[in-house]
GROMACS .gro file of C-alpha atoms in nm:
model
  237
    1UNK     CA    1  -0.986  -1.720  -5.969
    2UNK     CA    2  -0.827  -1.510  -6.247
    3UNK     CA    3  -0.456  -1.447  -6.257
    4UNK     CA    4  -0.522  -1.070  -6.251
    5UNK     CA    5  -0.691  -1.086  -5.909
    6UNK     CA    6  -0.419  -1.313  -5.775
    7UNK     CA    7  -0.151  -1.067  -5.886
    8UNK     CA    8  -0.338  -0.777  -5.725
    9UNK     CA    9  -0.370  -0.962  -5.396
   10UNK     CA   10   0.000  -1.039  -5.390
   11UNK     CA   11   0.083  -0.674  -5.463
   12UNK     CA   12  -0.124  -0.573  -5.161
   13UNK     CA   13   0.042  -0.840  -4.950
   14UNK     CA   14   0.388  -0.721  -5.054
   15UNK     CA   15   0.289  -0.362  -4.976
   16UNK     CA   16   0.172  -0.461  -4.627
   17UNK     CA   17   0.499  -0.638  -4.549
   18UNK     CA   18   0.694  -0.339  -4.683
   19UNK     CA   19   0.501  -0.102  -4.455
   20UNK     CA   20   0.562  -0.320  -4.150
   21UNK     CA   21   0.930  -0.368  -4.232
   22UNK     CA   22   0.990   0.006  -4.264
   23UNK     CA   23   0.786   0.107  -3.959
   24UNK     CA   24   0.988   0.271  -3.678
   25UNK     CA   25   0.986   0.140  -3.323
   26UNK     CA   26   0.756   0.423  -3.219
   27UNK     CA   27   0.401   0.446  -3.346
   28UNK     CA   28   0.409   0.553  -3.709
   29UNK     CA   29   0.251   0.875  -3.831
   30UNK     CA   30  -0.038   0.855  -4.072
   31UNK     CA   31   0.066   0.957  -4.423
   32UNK     CA   32  -0.236   0.937  -4.653
   33UNK     CA   33  -0.522   0.982  -4.639
   34UNK     CA   34  -0.504   1.221  -4.345
   35UNK     CA   35  -0.786   1.156  -4.097
   36UNK     CA   36  -0.951   1.449  -3.924
   37UNK     CA   37  -0.961   1.419  -3.545
   38UNK     CA   38  -1.188   1.654  -3.352
   39UNK     CA   39  -1.047   1.726  -3.007
   40UNK     CA   40  -1.295   1.855  -2.753
   41UNK     CA   41  -1.145   2.008  -2.437
   42UNK     CA   42  -1.434   1.969  -2.195
   43UNK     CA   43  -1.626   2.260  -2.041
   44UNK     CA   44  -1.504   2.621  -2.074
   45UNK     CA   45  -1.634   2.973  -2.026
   46UNK     CA   46  -1.922   2.988  -1.779
   47UNK     CA   47  -1.889   2.611  -1.718
   48UNK     CA   48  -1.577   2.537  -1.507
   49UNK     CA   49  -1.640   2.164  -1.484
   50UNK     CA   50  -1.513   1.996  -1.168
   51UNK     CA   51  -1.348   2.230  -0.920
   52UNK     CA   52  -1.104   2.169  -0.634
   53UNK     CA   53  -1.008   2.493  -0.465
   54UNK     CA   54  -0.842   2.704  -0.734
   55UNK     CA   55  -0.807   2.408  -0.971
   56UNK     CA   56  -1.059   2.412  -1.257
   57UNK     CA   57  -1.127   2.120  -1.488
   58UNK     CA   58  -1.178   2.351  -1.787
   59UNK     CA   59  -0.817   2.475  -1.765
   60UNK     CA   60  -0.666   2.127  -1.743
   61UNK     CA   61  -0.870   1.989  -2.032
   62UNK     CA   62  -0.771   2.281  -2.253
   63UNK     CA   63  -0.401   2.237  -2.174
   64UNK     CA   64  -0.407   1.862  -2.245
   65UNK     CA   65  -0.632   1.898  -2.549
   66UNK     CA   66  -0.403   2.150  -2.716
   67UNK     CA   67  -0.097   1.937  -2.643
   68UNK     CA   68  -0.274   1.632  -2.787
   69UNK     CA   69  -0.366   1.818  -3.104
   70UNK     CA   70  -0.009   1.934  -3.159
   71UNK     CA   71   0.120   1.578  -3.128
   72UNK     CA   72  -0.139   1.444  -3.372
   73UNK     CA   73  -0.057   1.715  -3.625
   74UNK     CA   74   0.309   1.618  -3.603
   75UNK     CA   75   0.203   1.263  -3.697
   76UNK     CA   76   0.016   1.378  -4.005
   77UNK     CA   77  -0.338   1.403  -3.872
   78UNK     CA   78  -0.564   1.696  -3.938
   79UNK     CA   79  -0.698   1.841  -3.614
   80UNK     CA   80  -0.996   2.058  -3.526
   81UNK     CA   81  -1.049   2.191  -3.173
   82UNK     CA   82  -1.397   2.261  -3.043
   83UNK     CA   83  -1.235   2.537  -2.839
   84UNK     CA   84  -0.886   2.686  -2.815
   85UNK     CA   85  -0.951   2.929  -2.533
   86UNK     CA   86  -1.171   2.971  -2.228
   87UNK     CA   87  -1.515   2.971  -2.383
   88UNK     CA   88  -1.830   2.763  -2.399
   89UNK     CA   89  -2.005   2.671  -2.722
   90UNK     CA   90  -2.355   2.752  -2.597
   91UNK     CA   91  -2.542   2.888  -2.296
   92UNK     CA   92  -2.678   2.559  -2.156
   93UNK     CA   93  -2.509   2.228  -2.084
   94UNK     CA   94  -2.722   2.027  -2.326
   95UNK     CA   95  -2.683   2.274  -2.612
   96UNK     CA   96  -2.311   2.300  -2.544
   97UNK     CA   97  -2.261   1.923  -2.556
   98UNK     CA   98  -2.476   1.889  -2.866
   99UNK     CA   99  -2.284   2.162  -3.048
  100UNK     CA  100  -1.952   1.989  -2.985
  101UNK     CA  101  -2.066   1.662  -3.140
  102UNK     CA  102  -2.253   1.833  -3.424
  103UNK     CA  103  -1.933   2.017  -3.518
  104UNK     CA  104  -1.756   1.683  -3.555
  105UNK     CA  105  -2.045   1.543  -3.760
  106UNK     CA  106  -2.055   1.842  -3.994
  107UNK     CA  107  -1.680   1.829  -4.048
  108UNK     CA  108  -1.694   1.460  -4.138
  109UNK     CA  109  -1.440   1.379  -3.869
  110UNK     CA  110  -1.286   1.034  -3.850
  111UNK     CA  111  -1.260   1.043  -3.470
  112UNK     CA  112  -1.403   1.248  -3.183
  113UNK     CA  113  -1.202   1.269  -2.860
  114UNK     CA  114  -1.339   1.469  -2.569
  115UNK     CA  115  -1.108   1.531  -2.272
  116UNK     CA  116  -1.240   1.564  -1.917
  117UNK     CA  117  -1.134   1.538  -1.553
  118UNK     CA  118  -1.325   1.308  -1.318
  119UNK     CA  119  -1.452   1.366  -0.965
  120UNK     CA  120  -1.613   1.158  -0.692
  121UNK     CA  121  -1.704   1.228  -0.328
  122UNK     CA  122  -1.468   0.994  -0.140
  123UNK     CA  123  -1.141   1.124  -0.284
  124UNK     CA  124  -1.008   0.769  -0.307
  125UNK     CA  125  -1.037   0.698  -0.680
  126UNK     CA  126  -0.747   0.787  -0.908
  127UNK     CA  127  -0.625   0.737  -1.262
  128UNK     CA  128  -0.766   0.784  -1.612
  129UNK     CA  129  -1.082   0.616  -1.738
  130UNK     CA  130  -1.179   0.604  -2.105
  131UNK     CA  131  -1.553   0.596  -2.173
  132UNK     CA  132  -1.723   0.489  -2.496
  133UNK     CA  133  -2.068   0.458  -2.648
  134UNK     CA  134  -2.181   0.098  -2.578
  135UNK     CA  135  -2.364   0.067  -2.913
  136UNK     CA  136  -2.049   0.151  -3.112
  137UNK     CA  137  -1.796  -0.135  -3.148
  138UNK     CA  138  -1.545   0.097  -3.315
  139UNK     CA  139  -1.568   0.337  -3.021
  140UNK     CA  140  -1.487   0.049  -2.788
  141UNK     CA  141  -1.183  -0.043  -2.998
  142UNK     CA  142  -1.064   0.318  -2.984
  143UNK     CA  143  -1.120   0.333  -2.607
  144UNK     CA  144  -0.933   0.006  -2.564
  145UNK     CA  145  -0.635   0.129  -2.767
  146UNK     CA  146  -0.612   0.454  -2.572
  147UNK     CA  147  -0.647   0.276  -2.237
  148UNK     CA  148  -0.366   0.036  -2.329
  149UNK     CA  149  -0.141   0.328  -2.416
  150UNK     CA  150  -0.221   0.515  -2.095
  151UNK     CA  151  -0.164   0.219  -1.864
  152UNK     CA  152   0.217   0.183  -1.884
  153UNK     CA  153   0.265   0.561  -1.886
  154UNK     CA  154   0.066   0.664  -1.579
  155UNK     CA  155   0.067   0.334  -1.393
  156UNK     CA  156  -0.301   0.322  -1.304
  157UNK     CA  157  -0.574   0.305  -1.566
  158UNK     CA  158  -0.918   0.154  -1.531
  159UNK     CA  159  -1.064  -0.067  -1.803
  160UNK     CA  160  -1.267   0.114  -2.070
  161UNK     CA  161  -1.623   0.174  -1.955
  162UNK     CA  162  -1.944   0.205  -2.155
  163UNK     CA  163  -2.150   0.514  -2.088
  164UNK     CA  164  -2.466   0.659  -2.239
  165UNK     CA  165  -2.324   1.008  -2.250
  166UNK     CA  166  -2.506   1.257  -2.471
  167UNK     CA  167  -2.205   1.396  -2.656
  168UNK     CA  168  -2.087   1.044  -2.746
  169UNK     CA  169  -2.435   0.943  -2.860
  170UNK     CA  170  -2.469   1.242  -3.093
  171UNK     CA  171  -2.129   1.185  -3.255
  172UNK     CA  172  -2.156   0.977  -3.573
  173UNK     CA  173  -1.799   0.852  -3.573
  174UNK     CA  174  -1.587   0.654  -3.325
  175UNK     CA  175  -1.600   0.872  -3.015
  176UNK     CA  176  -1.449   0.849  -2.667
  177UNK     CA  177  -1.440   1.052  -2.348
  178UNK     CA  178  -1.095   1.042  -2.190
  179UNK     CA  179  -1.128   1.125  -1.822
  180UNK     CA  180  -0.761   1.188  -1.754
  181UNK     CA  181  -0.774   1.162  -1.375
  182UNK     CA  182  -0.966   1.258  -1.061
  183UNK     CA  183  -0.955   1.617  -0.943
  184UNK     CA  184  -1.082   1.490  -0.607
  185UNK     CA  185  -0.772   1.271  -0.558
  186UNK     CA  186  -0.478   1.453  -0.401
  187UNK     CA  187  -0.207   1.304  -0.621
  188UNK     CA  188  -0.408   1.323  -0.941
  189UNK     CA  189  -0.504   1.685  -0.875
  190UNK     CA  190  -0.141   1.783  -0.822
  191UNK     CA  191  -0.008   1.602  -1.127
  192UNK     CA  192  -0.286   1.716  -1.359
  193UNK     CA  193  -0.163   2.074  -1.315
  194UNK     CA  194   0.196   1.991  -1.404
  195UNK     CA  195   0.318   2.032  -1.763
  196UNK     CA  196   0.527   1.713  -1.765
  197UNK     CA  197   0.227   1.502  -1.669
  198UNK     CA  198  -0.001   1.677  -1.916
  199UNK     CA  199   0.256   1.602  -2.187
  200UNK     CA  200   0.268   1.238  -2.077
  201UNK     CA  201  -0.111   1.210  -2.097
  202UNK     CA  202  -0.124   1.376  -2.438
  203UNK     CA  203   0.154   1.152  -2.571
  204UNK     CA  204  -0.019   0.838  -2.445
  205UNK     CA  205  -0.356   0.935  -2.592
  206UNK     CA  206  -0.191   1.016  -2.925
  207UNK     CA  207  -0.018   0.676  -2.922
  208UNK     CA  208  -0.352   0.507  -2.861
  209UNK     CA  209  -0.515   0.692  -3.150
  210UNK     CA  210  -0.230   0.597  -3.382
  211UNK     CA  211  -0.251   0.233  -3.276
  212UNK     CA  212  -0.625   0.229  -3.335
  213UNK     CA  213  -0.578   0.390  -3.675
  214UNK     CA  214  -0.307   0.141  -3.773
  215UNK     CA  215  -0.518  -0.154  -3.658
  216UNK     CA  216  -0.815  -0.025  -3.858
  217UNK     CA  217  -0.602   0.008  -4.172
  218UNK     CA  218  -0.470  -0.347  -4.133
  219UNK     CA  219  -0.823  -0.478  -4.078
  220UNK     CA  220  -0.930  -0.324  -4.409
  221UNK     CA  221  -0.636  -0.497  -4.580
  222UNK     CA  222  -0.709  -0.838  -4.423
  223UNK     CA  223  -0.943  -0.969  -4.698
  224UNK     CA  224  -0.678  -0.904  -4.963
  225UNK     CA  225  -0.413  -1.072  -4.750
  226UNK     CA  226  -0.629  -1.379  -4.703
  227UNK     CA  227  -0.703  -1.385  -5.075
  228UNK     CA  228  -0.333  -1.381  -5.153
  229UNK     CA  229  -0.258  -1.664  -4.911
  230UNK     CA  230  -0.543  -1.873  -5.051
  231UNK     CA  231  -0.434  -1.814  -5.411
  232UNK     CA  232  -0.054  -1.817  -5.428
  233UNK     CA  233   0.083  -1.641  -5.736
  234UNK     CA  234   0.325  -1.831  -5.954
  235UNK     CA  235   0.511  -1.581  -6.175
  236UNK     CA  236   0.623  -1.862  -6.405
  237UNK     CA  237   0.277  -2.003  -6.479
   0.00000   0.00000   0.00000
């Protein structure tokens, strides 16, 4: 092993420790490069999504999606919304879903996060569930990070679940569907309409994305760190 490679490895190791030492208690913002996150507020326009009386899924997902994007931008991420108002992307469900994922693909997005509200007939299930493409390990890691961030904030979060959902299958990057609660559950339906709870959800999802991004960056640095430990640099040799 040449001295040049040993020096480089130790520089990387020192840089990693410096980053960790200077990190704030909250999740750090991404500085450079700036990843592009595509945020997809589910449904819209002619497609209301799940409905409970006068409560429409499409309105809740738009509110939370826009709040999430603002938080990510404050942390240094670039953000693209599939919609910023009450509209659909196409005139059929399949075309609409495809268009959302294709947008992310064409933009070269680093992450795709679609936001939805769940429903089920008994009215007994509550809490967020994060779904991921089962053939994508990185999507699972993203779903796991977001679920872990949601759990202490909202108190009830189900484990990440694999799903063969079309929009997640078309996306070519780590992609998750964050079902932020059940419109069919009385408490969930009430809280999902309240700004404070929407802010809490958006903050928790943003924290999960940041944690995933930080873990990915450290994973890329791991070979250099191991190289440095295996080949200690002696400045006097």
